[in-house]
Amino acid sequence: MKTPYRNIYGILKLNRLIVLAVIVCAFLSSSFSLWMAFTTNKNAVNSAFAINTDGSVIPLKLVSQKENFAVEALAHLEQFHNYFYNIDASNYERNLKKALWLGNSSVDNLYRQKKADGVYNRLLQYSLVQKVLRMDSNLNEENGKYSFTTTTIFEINRGVITDTYELISKGNLIMVDRNFPNNPHGLLITDYFENTLKKIQNENRKK
């Protein structure tokens, strides 16, 4: 007795269903693997781990983006104020050129104003030494925008006399592309202005 042949169309239909099932399973498996890899990488980026004395794993959260920004911003402000105000006859051109990379036109306008007022000519004429003693910057965030207030204490050595001043400056900070070594922190000072400048008692001065 001969075995009857199966319907060729039924066989092709069954094969197509099998192929489609395999493709769907492969797609779902690949998607799940990609999702697991993405989740694992995200968790690894946001966490670090340490081994406790009893052998247990302790997750250590990395500093947040805001904390990273605060560190970068304070370093940027310190670098700028040192370049802009820590000057003498031998280094002022080099330092001011570096300072201009850290701010926008508001910094350049202040530099041009000081130059027009003869600040740097007096620096050269009398061999003045302007030295930053200390500075303190406060950051403020409002609606995703950052502003700062910096108090800079600096002295001007005129040879025989040394005067000490307190400068309070303000401005905003925006993020830009990093440019090493000109702007390593990727920040730019905007709307910069010197708010108040006053002479303070020099504690080291002896009568």
Phi, psi and omega in degrees: 000128183280142177282126182291139178289139178283155180297122183299326180290325177294321179295315180297322179295319179295318179297320179297319178296320180295316180297316179297320179296318179296317180297314180298316179297318179296319179296315179296320179295317179295317180298317179295320179295317178297319179296318179295320179295318179296315180297317179296317179295320180296317179293325180291324179292322184273354183221153171234163185228147176226156179261125179284170181296334179270007177091356180281154181268127180251118176286134179241113179289135175286163179298147183285169181297325179295320179294320177298318180297318181299318179296314180297317183294315180296321178294321179296315180294320178297317179297315181298310184294327176294316179294319188281330186242347180266079190225156171212185185297334185269338187236359190296322180295316180294315181293319180293325177297320178290322181296324182294338176289340187264357180221169180267206185296336179296324176289317179297321179295320178294320178298316180294324178294315178297322180294318179294328180280358176083017181299314184281334174294320177293327177299318179285317186296320184253009180053048181285151176236114179255118187235129176283126179269315178196163179209154180219123182245139175241131179259147178223131179249133177214115181056041178079003178252142184247132174236165182215157171228124182239130174256118182245126175257120179221160179238152176242115180268116180256020180096284179274323184246139174237118179253145180246138184230154173242122180245129174248118182239154182225163178174188178238164178233135174232156181270137177224177177292140176293145180220091183276134004264006186290319180219076187291338184269351178067036178232157180223131178278129178234161177052040184278136174205152177273112186284306179219147176222123179220150178277135180240163182293130178275112184292337183271354183285133179248137179276000000 
